[in-house]
Amino acid sequence: MIDADIVVIGAGPAGSIAAKHAALRGAKVILIDKKSEIGTPKRCAEGVYDPGLRLLGIEPNPRWIAQTIYGGVLHSPDGNSIQFDEELLPVCGYVLERKVFDKYMAMDAARAGAEIMIKTFVSDLKREGDGFILDCDSFGEKFQIRAKIVIGADGPESTIGIKAGLNKHNSNKYMLSCAQYEMCNVELPRDDLIHIFLADENAEGGYAWIFTKGNGVANVGLGISSNIKDLDALECLDNFVKSCPYTKNAQPVELNVGPDSLEGLKDNIYGDNIMLVGDAAGQIDPIEGGGILLGMYGGMVAGNVAASAIKQGDYSADKLKEYYERFNQLTLNLVPKLTVVRDVVQSLNGDEFSNLIDAASQIDLANASTKDYLKVLFKISPRTSLKFTKLIKVFI
């Protein structure tokens, strides 16, 4: 039997930063990952923005940055587009090399004092006294770990929350089926802008994207609603690649497939002796599914709260509730607000997405007010204007 104060299950960015902050505050931490190589396979388009990293105390490092991004282009179904670049956006972002970034974050946790176990699967956890016993399997060897607090960071298909009794099941209501190629010979007008294709005909119930990594390399992917039967995400992606002018000569060098949740924050992300972080907690943007930074905010807060709980000898839900409250404080309750926006966005059809882009293309975005935009949008489509007004009210 191995004893630990805190066991973090899942060495993605959220889990690693949780382990790091708990270890920095003196807790005995074990960070477990079921994969033989942390960071593989990559699970997303790899985008983050600069201020978000700095809020976490992370200085951007060229070792794990593939490309600095200064904006993006939104494409509507009717072929129109609108560009947001450095004239409109005051901050830059980055497309990461997740395989490098994730290892870097895990190494940070190790340097802080956490023990890392790779290729280790947690088959079960059960309560014993004021803590959990974890049944583990590593390289064919079975053993147990006794932990006072467990932090579940095991991704969108999380089973830890279910086994601990926090959640009955993972909802498929807002799940996207995603497929993504990393490709070379991608021909973009600018290497420092990402491209989003709204309501693309090949991405029913979702969207497509091109996240440039520089030098003709990019992540090219799409997500389709998992509720639409008889649609295969990879087949849809192949159709998109064939039809998109930027990828007509592109060749794949890597393929990643998997689910992406748009559910938003789960109802129960903490309880006696347990917290969930990252995708396991639904700490994602429910509009587009991105969650690197939100998950890391959750991990940072959870790690600090867990270490505080260990020092106080109080691992109860009443104590760990502090994690939930501090996460919402740090993120200004952003995730619940974005779930409202998600519902409005998902109610838009292809024509309405086109109306939004058409209106934006008719004004000077750098100097126009929201009122100016609404006037133009109302002339194009009163119905779309009404829906856009609902989006604005979320943030007022």
PDB file of C-alpha atoms in Angstrom, residues 43-205:
ATOM      1  CA  ARG A  43      -6.795  16.105 -28.146  1.00  0.00           C
ATOM      2  CA  CYS A  44      -7.421  19.625 -29.456  1.00  0.00           C
ATOM      3  CA  ALA A  45      -6.488  22.384 -31.889  1.00  0.00           C
ATOM      4  CA  GLU A  46      -3.864  23.575 -29.353  1.00  0.00           C
ATOM      5  CA  GLY A  47      -4.848  27.250 -29.065  1.00  0.00           C
ATOM      6  CA  VAL A  48      -4.364  29.516 -26.000  1.00  0.00           C
ATOM      7  CA  TYR A  49      -4.067  33.258 -25.478  1.00  0.00           C
ATOM      8  CA  ASP A  50      -1.153  35.106 -23.878  1.00  0.00           C
ATOM      9  CA  PRO A  51      -2.853  36.814 -20.878  1.00  0.00           C
ATOM     10  CA  GLY A  52      -4.421  33.506 -19.880  1.00  0.00           C
ATOM     11  CA  LEU A  53      -1.013  31.862 -19.564  1.00  0.00           C
ATOM     12  CA  ARG A  54       0.365  34.773 -17.577  1.00  0.00           C
ATOM     13  CA  LEU A  55      -2.592  34.618 -15.172  1.00  0.00           C
ATOM     14  CA  LEU A  56      -1.358  31.102 -14.391  1.00  0.00           C
ATOM     15  CA  GLY A  57       2.157  32.386 -13.802  1.00  0.00           C
ATOM     16  CA  ILE A  58       3.409  30.710 -16.981  1.00  0.00           C
ATOM     17  CA  GLU A  59       5.885  32.558 -19.180  1.00  0.00           C
ATOM     18  CA  PRO A  60       5.472  31.657 -22.891  1.00  0.00           C
ATOM     19  CA  ASN A  61       8.314  29.387 -23.960  1.00  0.00           C
ATOM     20  CA  PRO A  62       9.478  28.951 -27.582  1.00  0.00           C
ATOM     21  CA  ARG A  63      10.024  25.242 -26.866  1.00  0.00           C
ATOM     22  CA  TRP A  64       6.274  24.599 -26.811  1.00  0.00           C
ATOM     23  CA  ILE A  65       4.952  27.405 -29.029  1.00  0.00           C
ATOM     24  CA  ALA A  66       4.460  26.465 -32.672  1.00  0.00           C
ATOM     25  CA  GLN A  67       3.080  29.811 -33.858  1.00  0.00           C
ATOM     26  CA  THR A  68       2.148  33.200 -32.397  1.00  0.00           C
ATOM     27  CA  ILE A  69      -1.378  34.194 -33.432  1.00  0.00           C
ATOM     28  CA  TYR A  70      -2.596  37.770 -33.890  1.00  0.00           C
ATOM     29  CA  GLY A  71      -6.202  37.127 -34.836  1.00  0.00           C
ATOM     30  CA  GLY A  72      -8.530  35.012 -36.873  1.00  0.00           C
ATOM     31  CA  VAL A  73     -10.910  34.819 -39.803  1.00  0.00           C
ATOM     32  CA  LEU A  74     -14.556  33.797 -39.439  1.00  0.00           C
ATOM     33  CA  HIS A  75     -16.045  32.205 -42.555  1.00  0.00           C
ATOM     34  CA  SER A  76     -19.797  32.083 -43.142  1.00  0.00           C
ATOM     35  CA  PRO A  77     -21.613  29.337 -45.083  1.00  0.00           C
ATOM     36  CA  ASP A  78     -22.247  31.685 -48.025  1.00  0.00           C
ATOM     37  CA  GLY A  79     -18.512  32.231 -48.572  1.00  0.00           C
ATOM     38  CA  ASN A  80     -18.220  35.640 -46.904  1.00  0.00           C
ATOM     39  CA  SER A  81     -15.641  36.217 -44.175  1.00  0.00           C
ATOM     40  CA  ILE A  82     -14.534  38.765 -41.613  1.00  0.00           C
ATOM     41  CA  GLN A  83     -10.989  39.180 -40.313  1.00  0.00           C
ATOM     42  CA  PHE A  84     -10.066  40.040 -36.732  1.00  0.00           C
ATOM     43  CA  ASP A  85      -6.390  40.961 -36.522  1.00  0.00           C
ATOM     44  CA  GLU A  86      -4.012  42.996 -34.360  1.00  0.00           C
ATOM     45  CA  GLU A  87      -5.905  46.205 -35.186  1.00  0.00           C
ATOM     46  CA  LEU A  88      -8.974  44.809 -33.404  1.00  0.00           C
ATOM     47  CA  LEU A  89      -7.464  42.425 -30.862  1.00  0.00           C
ATOM     48  CA  PRO A  90      -5.174  43.896 -28.192  1.00  0.00           C
ATOM     49  CA  VAL A  91      -3.562  40.575 -27.208  1.00  0.00           C
ATOM     50  CA  CYS A  92      -1.899  37.725 -29.033  1.00  0.00           C
ATOM     51  CA  GLY A  93      -2.373  33.996 -28.714  1.00  0.00           C
ATOM     52  CA  TYR A  94      -0.410  30.860 -29.450  1.00  0.00           C
ATOM     53  CA  VAL A  95      -0.856  27.532 -31.162  1.00  0.00           C
ATOM     54  CA  LEU A  96       0.993  25.091 -28.950  1.00  0.00           C
ATOM     55  CA  GLU A  97       2.904  21.905 -29.508  1.00  0.00           C
ATOM     56  CA  ARG A  98       0.755  20.004 -27.010  1.00  0.00           C
ATOM     57  CA  LYS A  99       3.056  16.998 -26.891  1.00  0.00           C
ATOM     58  CA  VAL A 100       5.832  19.280 -25.651  1.00  0.00           C
ATOM     59  CA  PHE A 101       3.617  21.568 -23.555  1.00  0.00           C
ATOM     60  CA  ASP A 102       1.948  18.746 -21.626  1.00  0.00           C
ATOM     61  CA  LYS A 103       5.294  17.158 -20.764  1.00  0.00           C
ATOM     62  CA  TYR A 104       6.636  20.556 -19.741  1.00  0.00           C
ATOM     63  CA  MET A 105       3.699  21.015 -17.338  1.00  0.00           C
ATOM     64  CA  ALA A 106       4.201  17.523 -15.895  1.00  0.00           C
ATOM     65  CA  MET A 107       7.914  18.232 -15.429  1.00  0.00           C
ATOM     66  CA  ASP A 108       6.961  21.427 -13.586  1.00  0.00           C
ATOM     67  CA  ALA A 109       4.857  19.298 -11.231  1.00  0.00           C
ATOM     68  CA  ALA A 110       7.775  16.924 -10.693  1.00  0.00           C
ATOM     69  CA  ARG A 111      10.161  19.799 -10.006  1.00  0.00           C
ATOM     70  CA  ALA A 112       7.682  21.044  -7.393  1.00  0.00           C
ATOM     71  CA  GLY A 113       7.881  17.662  -5.662  1.00  0.00           C
ATOM     72  CA  ALA A 114       5.111  15.541  -7.192  1.00  0.00           C
ATOM     73  CA  GLU A 115       5.751  11.873  -8.000  1.00  0.00           C
ATOM     74  CA  ILE A 116       4.699  10.849 -11.526  1.00  0.00           C
ATOM     75  CA  MET A 117       3.411   7.407 -12.474  1.00  0.00           C
ATOM     76  CA  ILE A 118       2.972   6.841 -16.229  1.00  0.00           C
ATOM     77  CA  LYS A 119       1.192   3.921 -17.895  1.00  0.00           C
ATOM     78  CA  THR A 120      -0.801   3.523 -14.694  1.00  0.00           C
ATOM     79  CA  PHE A 121      -4.520   2.808 -14.823  1.00  0.00           C
ATOM     80  CA  VAL A 122      -6.870   3.413 -11.894  1.00  0.00           C
ATOM     81  CA  SER A 123      -9.392   0.601 -12.204  1.00  0.00           C
ATOM     82  CA  ASP A 124     -11.416   1.499  -9.130  1.00  0.00           C
ATOM     83  CA  LEU A 125     -11.561   3.731  -6.105  1.00  0.00           C
ATOM     84  CA  LYS A 126     -13.499   3.125  -2.937  1.00  0.00           C
ATOM     85  CA  ARG A 127     -13.958   5.040   0.260  1.00  0.00           C
ATOM     86  CA  GLU A 128     -12.110   3.920   3.344  1.00  0.00           C
ATOM     87  CA  GLY A 129     -12.205   6.063   6.460  1.00  0.00           C
ATOM     88  CA  ASP A 130     -11.549   9.695   5.595  1.00  0.00           C
ATOM     89  CA  GLY A 131     -10.176   9.065   2.132  1.00  0.00           C
ATOM     90  CA  PHE A 132     -10.003   6.715  -0.852  1.00  0.00           C
ATOM     91  CA  ILE A 133      -8.258   3.474  -1.721  1.00  0.00           C
ATOM     92  CA  LEU A 134      -7.277   3.386  -5.408  1.00  0.00           C
ATOM     93  CA  ASP A 135      -6.818   0.081  -7.230  1.00  0.00           C
ATOM     94  CA  CYS A 136      -4.035   0.604  -9.766  1.00  0.00           C
ATOM     95  CA  ASP A 137      -2.357  -1.347 -12.537  1.00  0.00           C
ATOM     96  CA  SER A 138       1.047  -0.258 -13.823  1.00  0.00           C
ATOM     97  CA  PHE A 139       3.045  -2.279 -16.368  1.00  0.00           C
ATOM     98  CA  GLY A 140       1.069  -5.358 -15.333  1.00  0.00           C
ATOM     99  CA  GLU A 141       1.693  -4.861 -11.611  1.00  0.00           C
ATOM    100  CA  LYS A 142      -1.366  -4.362  -9.415  1.00  0.00           C
ATOM    101  CA  PHE A 143      -1.142  -2.235  -6.273  1.00  0.00           C
ATOM    102  CA  GLN A 144      -3.140   0.162  -4.121  1.00  0.00           C
ATOM    103  CA  ILE A 145      -2.747   3.797  -3.121  1.00  0.00           C
ATOM    104  CA  ARG A 146      -4.359   5.341  -0.064  1.00  0.00           C
ATOM    105  CA  ALA A 147      -5.194   9.035  -0.617  1.00  0.00           C
ATOM    106  CA  LYS A 148      -6.786  11.688   1.561  1.00  0.00           C
ATOM    107  CA  ILE A 149      -7.890  13.685  -1.493  1.00  0.00           C
ATOM    108  CA  VAL A 150      -8.355  12.619  -5.118  1.00  0.00           C
ATOM    109  CA  ILE A 151      -8.334  15.142  -7.963  1.00  0.00           C
ATOM    110  CA  GLY A 152      -9.922  13.721 -11.109  1.00  0.00           C
ATOM    111  CA  ALA A 153      -8.413  15.176 -14.281  1.00  0.00           C
ATOM    112  CA  ASP A 154      -9.212  12.255 -16.542  1.00  0.00           C
ATOM    113  CA  GLY A 155     -10.732  14.103 -19.484  1.00  0.00           C
ATOM    114  CA  PRO A 156     -14.131  14.369 -21.185  1.00  0.00           C
ATOM    115  CA  GLU A 157     -14.847  10.643 -20.789  1.00  0.00           C
ATOM    116  CA  SER A 158     -14.085  10.913 -17.054  1.00  0.00           C
ATOM    117  CA  THR A 159     -14.942   7.869 -14.976  1.00  0.00           C
ATOM    118  CA  ILE A 160     -13.459   9.099 -11.700  1.00  0.00           C
ATOM    119  CA  GLY A 161     -16.392  11.399 -10.955  1.00  0.00           C
ATOM    120  CA  ILE A 162     -18.804   8.548 -11.638  1.00  0.00           C
ATOM    121  CA  LYS A 163     -16.883   6.038  -9.499  1.00  0.00           C
ATOM    122  CA  ALA A 164     -16.693   8.570  -6.665  1.00  0.00           C
ATOM    123  CA  GLY A 165     -20.447   9.144  -6.828  1.00  0.00           C
ATOM    124  CA  LEU A 166     -20.323  12.772  -7.978  1.00  0.00           C
ATOM    125  CA  ASN A 167     -21.999  12.200 -11.343  1.00  0.00           C
ATOM    126  CA  LYS A 168     -24.182   9.336 -12.543  1.00  0.00           C
ATOM    127  CA  HIS A 169     -22.994   9.440 -16.146  1.00  0.00           C
ATOM    128  CA  ASN A 170     -21.399  11.638 -18.804  1.00  0.00           C
ATOM    129  CA  SER A 171     -23.990  13.490 -20.861  1.00  0.00           C
ATOM    130  CA  ASN A 172     -23.921  13.117 -24.653  1.00  0.00           C
ATOM    131  CA  LYS A 173     -26.426  15.917 -25.198  1.00  0.00           C
ATOM    132  CA  TYR A 174     -23.790  18.519 -26.036  1.00  0.00           C
ATOM    133  CA  MET A 175     -21.067  16.236 -27.369  1.00  0.00           C
ATOM    134  CA  LEU A 176     -19.213  16.789 -30.638  1.00  0.00           C
ATOM    135  CA  SER A 177     -17.548  13.991 -32.561  1.00  0.00           C
ATOM    136  CA  CYS A 178     -14.254  15.457 -33.727  1.00  0.00           C
ATOM    137  CA  ALA A 179     -11.559  14.567 -36.218  1.00  0.00           C
ATOM    138  CA  GLN A 180      -8.382  16.499 -36.884  1.00  0.00           C
ATOM    139  CA  TYR A 181      -5.394  16.164 -39.165  1.00  0.00           C
ATOM    140  CA  GLU A 182      -2.071  17.828 -38.658  1.00  0.00           C
ATOM    141  CA  MET A 183      -1.203  18.700 -42.254  1.00  0.00           C
ATOM    142  CA  CYS A 184       1.633  20.151 -44.289  1.00  0.00           C
ATOM    143  CA  ASN A 185       1.350  22.139 -47.543  1.00  0.00           C
ATOM    144  CA  VAL A 186      -1.538  24.165 -46.109  1.00  0.00           C
ATOM    145  CA  GLU A 187      -1.692  27.387 -48.114  1.00  0.00           C
ATOM    146  CA  LEU A 188      -2.923  30.291 -45.957  1.00  0.00           C
ATOM    147  CA  PRO A 189      -2.711  34.010 -46.798  1.00  0.00           C
ATOM    148  CA  ARG A 190      -1.167  34.668 -43.367  1.00  0.00           C
ATOM    149  CA  ASP A 191       0.584  32.306 -40.977  1.00  0.00           C
ATOM    150  CA  ASP A 192      -0.503  34.259 -37.890  1.00  0.00           C
ATOM    151  CA  LEU A 193      -4.299  33.996 -38.269  1.00  0.00           C
ATOM    152  CA  ILE A 194      -6.517  31.029 -37.421  1.00  0.00           C
ATOM    153  CA  HIS A 195      -9.615  30.224 -39.491  1.00  0.00           C
ATOM    154  CA  ILE A 196     -13.049  29.178 -38.219  1.00  0.00           C
ATOM    155  CA  PHE A 197     -15.737  27.935 -40.610  1.00  0.00           C
ATOM    156  CA  LEU A 198     -19.202  28.425 -39.107  1.00  0.00           C
ATOM    157  CA  ALA A 199     -22.003  26.014 -40.013  1.00  0.00           C
ATOM    158  CA  ASP A 200     -19.876  24.552 -42.794  1.00  0.00           C
ATOM    159  CA  GLU A 201     -21.792  22.069 -44.923  1.00  0.00           C
ATOM    160  CA  ASN A 202     -19.303  19.379 -43.924  1.00  0.00           C
ATOM    161  CA  ALA A 203     -19.623  20.080 -40.172  1.00  0.00           C
ATOM    162  CA  GLU A 204     -23.306  19.617 -39.446  1.00  0.00           C
ATOM    163  CA  GLY A 205     -24.195  20.719 -35.925  1.00  0.00           C
TER     164      GLY A 205
END
